Coordinates of C-alpha atoms and ligand atoms in Angstrom, one line a residue:
M1 CA 29.7 40.7 -8.2
K2 CA 31.7 38.2 -10.0
R3 CA 30.6 36.2 -12.9
V4 CA 29.9 32.4 -13.1
A5 CA 30.2 29.2 -14.9
I6 CA 29.6 25.9 -15.4
T7 CA 32.8 25.0 -16.5
G8 CA 32.6 20.8 -16.0
I9 CA 29.8 18.5 -16.1
G10 CA 30.3 14.6 -14.8
I11 CA 27.5 11.9 -14.2
E12 CA 28.3 8.7 -13.6
I13 CA 25.5 5.6 -14.7
P14 CA 26.2 2.2 -13.2
A15 CA 26.0 -0.7 -16.0
G16 CA 24.0 -2.0 -14.7
K17 CA 20.2 -1.4 -17.1
V18 CA 17.0 -2.4 -15.7
T19 CA 13.9 -2.8 -18.4
N20 CA 9.7 -2.9 -17.6
D21 CA 9.6 -6.4 -18.2
E22 CA 12.1 -7.5 -16.0
L23 CA 10.6 -4.9 -13.2
V24 CA 7.5 -6.3 -13.5
T25 CA 7.5 -9.8 -14.1
S26 CA 9.7 -9.8 -10.5
F27 CA 7.5 -7.8 -8.8
N28 CA 5.0 -10.0 -10.4
A29 CA 6.5 -13.2 -8.8
W30 CA 7.1 -11.7 -5.3
V31 CA 3.3 -10.5 -5.8
D32 CA 2.0 -14.6 -6.9
A33 CA 4.1 -15.6 -3.6
E34 CA 3.0 -13.1 -1.3
N35 CA -0.4 -13.9 -2.4
A36 CA -0.5 -17.6 -2.8
R37 CA 1.4 -17.2 1.7
R38 CA -1.7 -14.8 2.5
G39 CA -4.2 -16.5 1.2
D40 CA -7.6 -15.2 1.7
D41 CA -5.9 -13.2 4.1
G42 CA -7.8 -9.6 3.0
P43 CA -8.2 -8.6 -0.8
P44 CA -4.4 -10.2 -3.3
L45 CA -2.0 -7.7 -4.3
Q46 CA -1.8 -6.3 -7.5
H47 CA 0.7 -7.1 -10.3
S48 CA 2.2 -4.8 -11.9
S49 CA 2.2 -3.7 -15.8
T50 CA 4.7 -3.1 -18.5
A51 CA 2.1 -1.3 -20.9
F52 CA 1.2 1.1 -17.7
I53 CA 4.5 1.4 -17.0
E54 CA 5.2 3.2 -20.2
H55 CA 2.0 5.4 -20.2
A56 CA 1.6 5.8 -17.7
S57 CA 5.5 7.4 -16.9
G58 CA 7.4 7.2 -20.0
I59 CA 9.8 5.1 -18.8
K60 CA 11.1 1.9 -20.4
T61 CA 14.1 1.3 -18.9
R62 CA 16.6 2.6 -15.5
H63 CA 20.3 1.5 -14.2
M64 CA 20.6 0.6 -10.9
I65 CA 23.9 -0.3 -8.1
D66 CA 22.3 -3.8 -8.3
P67 CA 19.9 -5.4 -10.4
A68 CA 20.4 -8.1 -8.6
G69 CA 19.2 -7.8 -5.4
V70 CA 16.4 -6.1 -6.8
L71 CA 15.0 -8.6 -9.6
D72 CA 15.7 -11.2 -6.3
P73 CA 11.2 -12.4 -5.5
Q74 CA 12.6 -13.3 -2.5
R75 CA 14.6 -9.5 -1.4
M76 CA 13.4 -6.8 -3.8
A77 CA 15.9 -4.8 -3.0
P78 CA 19.7 -3.8 -3.7
R79 CA 22.5 -5.3 -2.2
F80 CA 25.2 -3.2 -1.1
A81 CA 28.0 -5.3 0.9
H82 CA 29.3 -4.1 3.8
R83 CA 32.0 -1.4 4.0
D84 CA 34.1 -0.9 7.2
D85 CA 34.2 2.9 8.6
D86 CA 38.1 3.1 6.9
Q87 CA 36.9 2.0 3.5
L88 CA 35.7 4.6 1.0
S89 CA 31.8 5.0 1.2
L90 CA 29.8 3.6 -1.2
M91 CA 27.8 7.0 -1.6
A92 CA 30.9 9.1 -2.0
E93 CA 32.8 6.7 -4.4
F94 CA 29.4 7.0 -6.5
G95 CA 29.8 11.0 -6.1
L96 CA 33.7 10.6 -6.9
A97 CA 33.4 9.0 -10.5
A98 CA 31.4 12.3 -11.8
A99 CA 32.9 14.5 -9.8
R100 CA 36.5 13.6 -11.3
R101 CA 34.6 13.9 -14.6
A102 CA 33.5 17.3 -14.1
L103 CA 37.2 18.7 -12.9
D104 CA 38.1 16.7 -15.9
D105 CA 35.7 18.1 -19.1
A106 CA 36.9 22.0 -16.3
D107 CA 40.5 20.6 -17.1
V108 CA 40.7 22.4 -13.4
A109 CA 43.0 19.9 -10.7
A110 CA 41.1 19.0 -6.8
E111 CA 43.4 21.2 -5.6
D112 CA 42.0 24.1 -7.0
V113 CA 38.6 23.9 -6.0
D114 CA 37.9 25.3 -2.9
M115 CA 34.8 23.8 -1.8
V116 CA 31.9 20.1 -2.0
I117 CA 28.9 20.7 -1.5
C118 CA 27.2 16.8 -1.7
S119 CA 24.1 17.6 -2.4
A120 CA 21.0 14.8 -3.1
S121 CA 18.0 13.0 -2.1
H122 CA 18.7 10.9 0.5
Q123 CA 22.3 10.2 2.0
Q124 CA 24.0 7.1 3.1
R125 CA 25.3 9.4 6.3
S126 CA 23.9 12.6 8.3
Y127 CA 27.7 12.9 9.5
P128 CA 30.5 12.9 8.4
A129 CA 29.4 14.2 5.7
I130 CA 29.8 12.5 2.5
G131 CA 30.6 15.9 0.7
I132 CA 34.1 15.9 3.4
E133 CA 34.7 12.1 1.8
I134 CA 34.3 13.2 -1.4
Q135 CA 36.9 16.5 -0.7
Q136 CA 39.9 13.8 1.3
A137 CA 39.0 11.6 -1.7
L138 CA 39.9 14.1 -4.0
G139 CA 42.1 16.4 -2.5
T140 CA 40.6 19.8 -2.7
R141 CA 41.0 23.0 -0.5
G142 CA 39.1 24.9 1.7
G143 CA 35.7 23.4 3.0
A144 CA 32.7 20.2 2.0
F145 CA 28.8 20.1 3.1
D146 CA 26.3 17.9 2.2
M147 CA 22.3 19.1 2.0
G148 CA 19.2 17.7 0.1
L149 CA 16.1 19.2 -1.1
G150 CA 14.3 15.9 -2.9
C151 CA 15.0 16.0 -6.8
S152 CA 16.1 19.7 -7.0
S153 CA 19.1 18.5 -4.9
A154 CA 21.3 19.7 -7.7
A155 CA 19.6 22.7 -8.9
A156 CA 19.2 24.0 -5.2
A157 CA 22.8 23.5 -4.5
L158 CA 23.5 25.2 -7.8
H159 CA 22.0 27.7 -6.5
I160 CA 24.6 28.2 -3.2
A161 CA 27.4 27.6 -5.3
T162 CA 26.6 30.5 -8.0
N163 CA 25.8 32.8 -5.8
L164 CA 29.3 31.6 -2.9
V165 CA 31.2 32.3 -6.1
R166 CA 30.1 35.5 -8.0
S167 CA 30.3 36.8 -4.6
G168 CA 33.4 36.0 -4.4
A169 CA 32.8 33.5 -1.0
Q170 CA 34.6 30.5 -3.0
R171 CA 36.3 30.2 -5.8
R172 CA 35.7 27.0 -7.0
V173 CA 33.0 25.1 -6.2
L174 CA 31.9 21.5 -6.9
I175 CA 28.6 20.2 -6.8
V176 CA 28.3 16.3 -6.9
T177 CA 25.0 14.9 -6.3
P178 CA 25.3 11.0 -5.7
E179 CA 21.5 9.1 -6.6
I180 CA 21.7 5.8 -4.9
V181 CA 17.5 5.9 -5.0
T182 CA 17.2 1.9 -5.4
A183 CA 17.7 2.2 -1.4
P184 CA 15.4 3.9 0.1
L185 CA 12.7 2.5 -3.0
D186 CA 10.0 0.3 -1.9
F187 CA 10.1 -2.9 -5.1
R188 CA 7.2 -4.0 -3.1
D189 CA 5.5 -1.0 -4.0
R190 CA 2.8 -1.3 -7.2
Q191 CA 2.6 2.2 -7.3
T192 CA 6.4 3.1 -7.4
H193 CA 8.5 0.2 -8.0
F194 CA 9.0 1.1 -11.5
I195 CA 9.7 5.1 -10.7
F196 CA 13.4 4.8 -10.1
G197 CA 16.9 4.9 -11.2
D198 CA 20.7 5.1 -9.8
A199 CA 23.2 7.7 -11.4
A200 CA 25.9 10.5 -9.9
V201 CA 26.3 14.1 -11.4
A202 CA 28.3 16.4 -10.9
M203 CA 29.0 20.5 -11.9
L204 CA 31.9 22.5 -11.6
I205 CA 31.3 26.3 -10.9
E206 CA 33.8 28.5 -11.9
P207 CA 33.8 31.9 -11.6
M208 CA 34.9 34.2 -14.6
E209 CA 37.0 37.7 -15.6
E210 CA 34.8 40.9 -17.5
G211 CA 34.7 40.1 -21.0
E212 CA 35.5 36.8 -20.0
A213 CA 33.8 34.2 -22.9
R214 CA 34.2 30.5 -22.4
P215 CA 33.4 28.7 -25.6
G216 CA 30.7 26.1 -25.1
R217 CA 29.9 26.5 -21.6
F218 CA 27.3 27.9 -19.7
E219 CA 27.6 31.1 -18.4
V220 CA 24.6 30.7 -15.1
L221 CA 22.9 34.0 -15.6
D222 CA 20.6 33.3 -12.7
T223 CA 19.3 31.0 -10.3
R224 CA 16.5 30.4 -8.0
T225 CA 14.9 28.2 -6.1
W226 CA 11.1 27.3 -4.5
T227 CA 9.2 25.8 -1.5
Q228 CA 5.8 24.1 -0.4
F229 CA 5.0 22.1 2.8
S230 CA 3.8 19.2 1.3
S231 CA 3.5 15.2 2.7
N232 CA 2.5 14.2 -0.9
I233 CA 6.2 12.5 -1.7
R234 CA 8.0 11.5 1.4
N235 CA 10.0 8.8 3.8
N236 CA 10.1 9.3 7.4
L237 CA 13.0 7.2 8.3
G238 CA 15.2 9.4 10.6
H239 CA 17.2 9.3 14.3
F240 CA 14.3 9.6 15.7
T241 CA 12.2 6.8 13.8
R242 CA 13.3 3.9 16.9
A243 CA 12.0 6.7 19.7
E244 CA 8.9 6.5 18.3
Q245 CA 8.3 2.1 18.0
D246 CA 6.8 0.3 20.9
D247 CA 10.3 -1.9 20.5
P248 CA 13.2 0.5 19.7
Y249 CA 15.2 -1.7 17.8
A250 CA 12.2 -3.2 15.2
V251 CA 12.0 -0.6 12.7
P252 CA 9.6 -1.0 11.2
L253 CA 10.1 0.2 6.7
E254 CA 6.2 1.0 6.3
G255 CA 6.9 4.7 6.2
N256 CA 10.3 4.4 6.7
L257 CA 10.6 3.7 2.7
I258 CA 9.9 6.5 -0.3
K259 CA 6.2 6.8 -0.7
Q260 CA 3.6 9.1 -2.5
V261 CA 0.2 10.1 -4.2
G262 CA 1.7 10.5 -7.7
N263 CA -1.5 11.4 -9.1
R264 CA -1.2 14.3 -6.8
V265 CA 2.3 15.6 -7.3
F266 CA 1.5 14.8 -11.0
K267 CA -1.5 17.7 -11.4
E268 CA 0.2 19.8 -8.3
V269 CA 3.7 20.1 -9.1
T270 CA 2.8 20.7 -12.8
V271 CA 1.1 23.4 -12.0
A272 CA 3.6 25.7 -9.4
G273 CA 6.4 24.3 -11.8
H274 CA 5.6 26.1 -15.7
K275 CA 4.2 29.2 -12.4
F276 CA 7.7 29.1 -11.4
I277 CA 9.2 28.9 -15.6
V278 CA 7.6 32.1 -16.5
D279 CA 7.5 33.9 -13.5
F280 CA 11.5 33.3 -13.0
L281 CA 12.2 34.4 -16.7
A282 CA 9.8 37.2 -17.4
E283 CA 11.8 38.4 -14.2
H284 CA 15.2 38.6 -16.9
G285 CA 12.1 39.6 -19.5
L286 CA 12.4 36.4 -21.7
T287 CA 9.6 34.1 -22.2
P288 CA 9.6 30.4 -22.2
H289 CA 8.9 31.5 -26.8
D290 CA 13.5 32.5 -25.9
M291 CA 14.9 29.5 -24.6
R292 CA 16.8 26.9 -26.9
R293 CA 16.3 24.6 -24.8
F294 CA 14.4 23.4 -21.0
W295 CA 16.0 21.0 -19.6
L296 CA 13.8 19.4 -16.9
H297 CA 13.3 16.9 -13.5
Q298 CA 13.1 13.5 -15.2
A299 CA 9.9 12.4 -13.8
N300 CA 7.3 12.0 -15.8
A301 CA 7.3 12.6 -19.4
R302 CA 3.6 13.4 -19.4
M303 CA 4.2 16.3 -16.5
N304 CA 6.8 17.7 -17.8
A305 CA 4.5 17.5 -22.0
M306 CA 2.2 19.3 -19.7
I307 CA 4.3 21.4 -17.9
L308 CA 5.1 23.0 -21.6
K309 CA 2.2 24.0 -23.1
L310 CA 1.2 25.5 -20.1
A311 CA 3.9 27.7 -20.2
F312 CA 4.3 28.1 -23.7
G313 CA 0.5 28.0 -25.0
E314 CA 1.2 24.9 -27.3
E315 CA 2.4 21.4 -27.4
V316 CA 6.3 21.2 -27.2
G317 CA 9.1 19.2 -28.7
H318 CA 11.7 17.0 -27.2
D319 CA 13.8 19.1 -29.0
R320 CA 13.6 21.6 -27.1
A321 CA 12.7 20.2 -23.5
P322 CA 15.1 16.6 -24.5
M323 CA 14.0 13.2 -22.5
V324 CA 16.4 11.2 -20.8
L325 CA 13.8 9.3 -18.5
D326 CA 13.0 6.8 -20.8
K327 CA 16.9 5.2 -20.3
Y328 CA 17.3 6.7 -17.3
G329 CA 14.5 6.1 -15.2
N330 CA 13.9 8.5 -12.2
T331 CA 17.1 9.9 -11.0
A332 CA 15.7 12.6 -8.2
G333 CA 18.6 14.8 -8.7
A334 CA 20.8 13.8 -11.1
G335 CA 17.6 13.9 -14.2
A336 CA 17.9 17.6 -14.9
V337 CA 21.4 17.9 -15.3
I338 CA 21.8 14.0 -17.7
A339 CA 19.7 16.4 -19.8
L340 CA 21.7 19.1 -20.0
Q341 CA 24.6 16.8 -20.6
E342 CA 23.2 14.6 -22.8
N343 CA 21.5 18.3 -25.3
H344 CA 23.8 21.4 -25.5
K345 CA 26.2 20.5 -27.6
D346 CA 24.2 21.4 -30.8
M347 CA 23.7 25.2 -29.4
K348 CA 24.9 27.8 -30.1
P349 CA 26.3 30.5 -28.7
G350 CA 23.8 33.5 -27.0
D351 CA 21.6 30.5 -26.9
Y352 CA 19.7 30.7 -23.6
G353 CA 19.1 27.4 -21.7
L354 CA 16.3 26.7 -18.2
L355 CA 18.1 23.5 -16.3
C356 CA 14.9 23.2 -13.8
A357 CA 14.3 20.4 -11.4
F358 CA 11.4 20.0 -9.5
G359 CA 9.5 17.5 -6.8
A360 CA 9.7 16.4 -2.7
G361 CA 9.1 19.4 -0.4
Y362 CA 7.1 20.7 -2.7
S363 CA 10.2 21.8 -4.4
I364 CA 11.9 23.5 -7.7
G365 CA 15.2 24.8 -8.2
G366 CA 16.0 27.0 -11.8
G367 CA 18.9 27.9 -13.5
L368 CA 19.3 30.4 -16.3
L369 CA 21.9 29.9 -18.5
R370 CA 23.2 30.9 -21.9
M371 CA 25.5 29.4 -24.0
M372 CA 29.2 31.6 -24.7
Ligands
COA401 N1 1.0 -1.2 -13.0 C1 -0.6 -1.6 -12.7 N2 -0.7 -0.6 -13.2 C2 -1.1 0.3 -12.4 C3 0.1 0.0 -11.0 C4 1.4 -0.5 -12.2 N3 3.2 -0.4 -11.8 N4 0.3 1.2 -10.8 C5 -0.8 1.8 -10.3 N5 -1.9 1.1 -11.7 C6 -3.5 0.9 -11.1 C7 -3.9 1.9 -10.0 O1 -3.9 1.6 -9.3 C8 -4.7 3.5 -10.6 O2 -5.7 2.0 -10.6 P1 -7.7 2.1 -11.1 O3 -7.8 3.6 -12.1 O4 -7.9 0.8 -11.1 O5 -8.2 2.7 -9.6 C9 -4.7 3.2 -12.7 O6 -3.1 2.9 -12.2 C10 -4.4 4.7 -11.7 O7 -3.2 5.0 -11.3 P2 -2.9 6.4 -11.5 O8 -2.2 6.5 -9.6 O9 -3.6 7.9 -11.0 O10 -1.6 6.7 -12.4 P3 -0.9 8.0 -12.6 O11 -1.1 8.2 -14.0 O12 -1.2 8.8 -12.3 O13 0.5 7.2 -12.9 C11 2.8 8.4 -11.6 C12 1.5 7.1 -11.5 C13 3.3 7.4 -10.9 C14 3.5 7.4 -13.1 C15 2.1 9.8 -12.0 O14 1.5 9.8 -11.1 C16 3.1 10.3 -11.8 O15 5.0 10.3 -11.8 N6 3.0 11.3 -11.0 C17 4.2 12.8 -10.7 C18 5.9 12.5 -9.6 C19 7.0 13.3 -9.5 O16 6.7 13.4 -10.3 N7 7.1 12.0 -8.6 C20 8.0 13.5 -8.1 C21 9.2 12.7 -7.8 S1 10.9 13.6 -8.0

């Protein structure tokens, strides 16, 4: 079995930044127009508020591929230009930007990669796989496939890629996680309209020779996933959707965009998350105190603080568990990897860190890393 390292990381953040005030202004304008339209038909819809968003989630801004469509109260959704089948698709293009940076970071040529895994919470289509489109555009060899595990998508792909490289089945695996979460998000839903942003990340996974060290890079000591079925975060859109309708050519949006019972997710994933961390580390004779840094899923600042408090038995500061959620919102599978990329340069050889993502499924994915 080979030793394995993350030798390159790439991040792509769209330029369009949206503040809570901007999002709330457009949401409230839509609510006012909708209430006027409905008249006395049912209870009035309620306004959203910046104060609530910041307090409840910790999010201040997020980046989007198309803020204009989202902030237009007449539309309340991003607008992506149609692309023909012979054009590069949006999701592949977004992932490619991060993938190219990861290869540059590792100083590895595309033709030396023999597998691409495109792992994301939402895939633009079923086939041909987005991973294969990225493979073609980059010029990597071997194979490619798509997978997804909600917000644990990058962490779950790390689990697979690490073990493919460790066993010698693949030589170099490029994980690409393009998260365009604004596309399936219901910007007219007060409970969720503020949560997600768009971001893409990529990681190159390579083997190391016995005794080899790659200063400044992380060895992947072990990975793990855990899942338990829950419908508390769910998107029902699928290939059977239209067959369930009386009118198969008028697919309703209700149930077919992201929906979640946020406060139940908060409680249940907090309990499962801290247990996962403690148990996974214990398998290696380690405790949370042995970790120099935690790069946790970026869904909710209070949730991460609670998970760490349960795991450590005391409050833990942001130096130990940095947050990028305030800037980028919840970027699904990308969040923990962005936290890792932005917060590791100060770590010393031998320092341990834990990448841990959690989300829909429920799902949790973890990677125990050690700085070389
Ligand atoms: N603006 C103002 N008030 C709002 C609001 C908004 N946008 N959205 C909800 N509220 C109100 C609710 O109506 C409720 O009012 P009530 O007490 O009068 O009934 C109150 O705020 C509390 O709602 P609740 O849903 O319990 O809030 P919360 O504190 O649980 O925060 C989340 C909501 C979504 C931020 C939080 O639950 C969360 O982040 N959960 C985890 C989600 C997660 O990890 N998802 C994983 C996806 S990868």
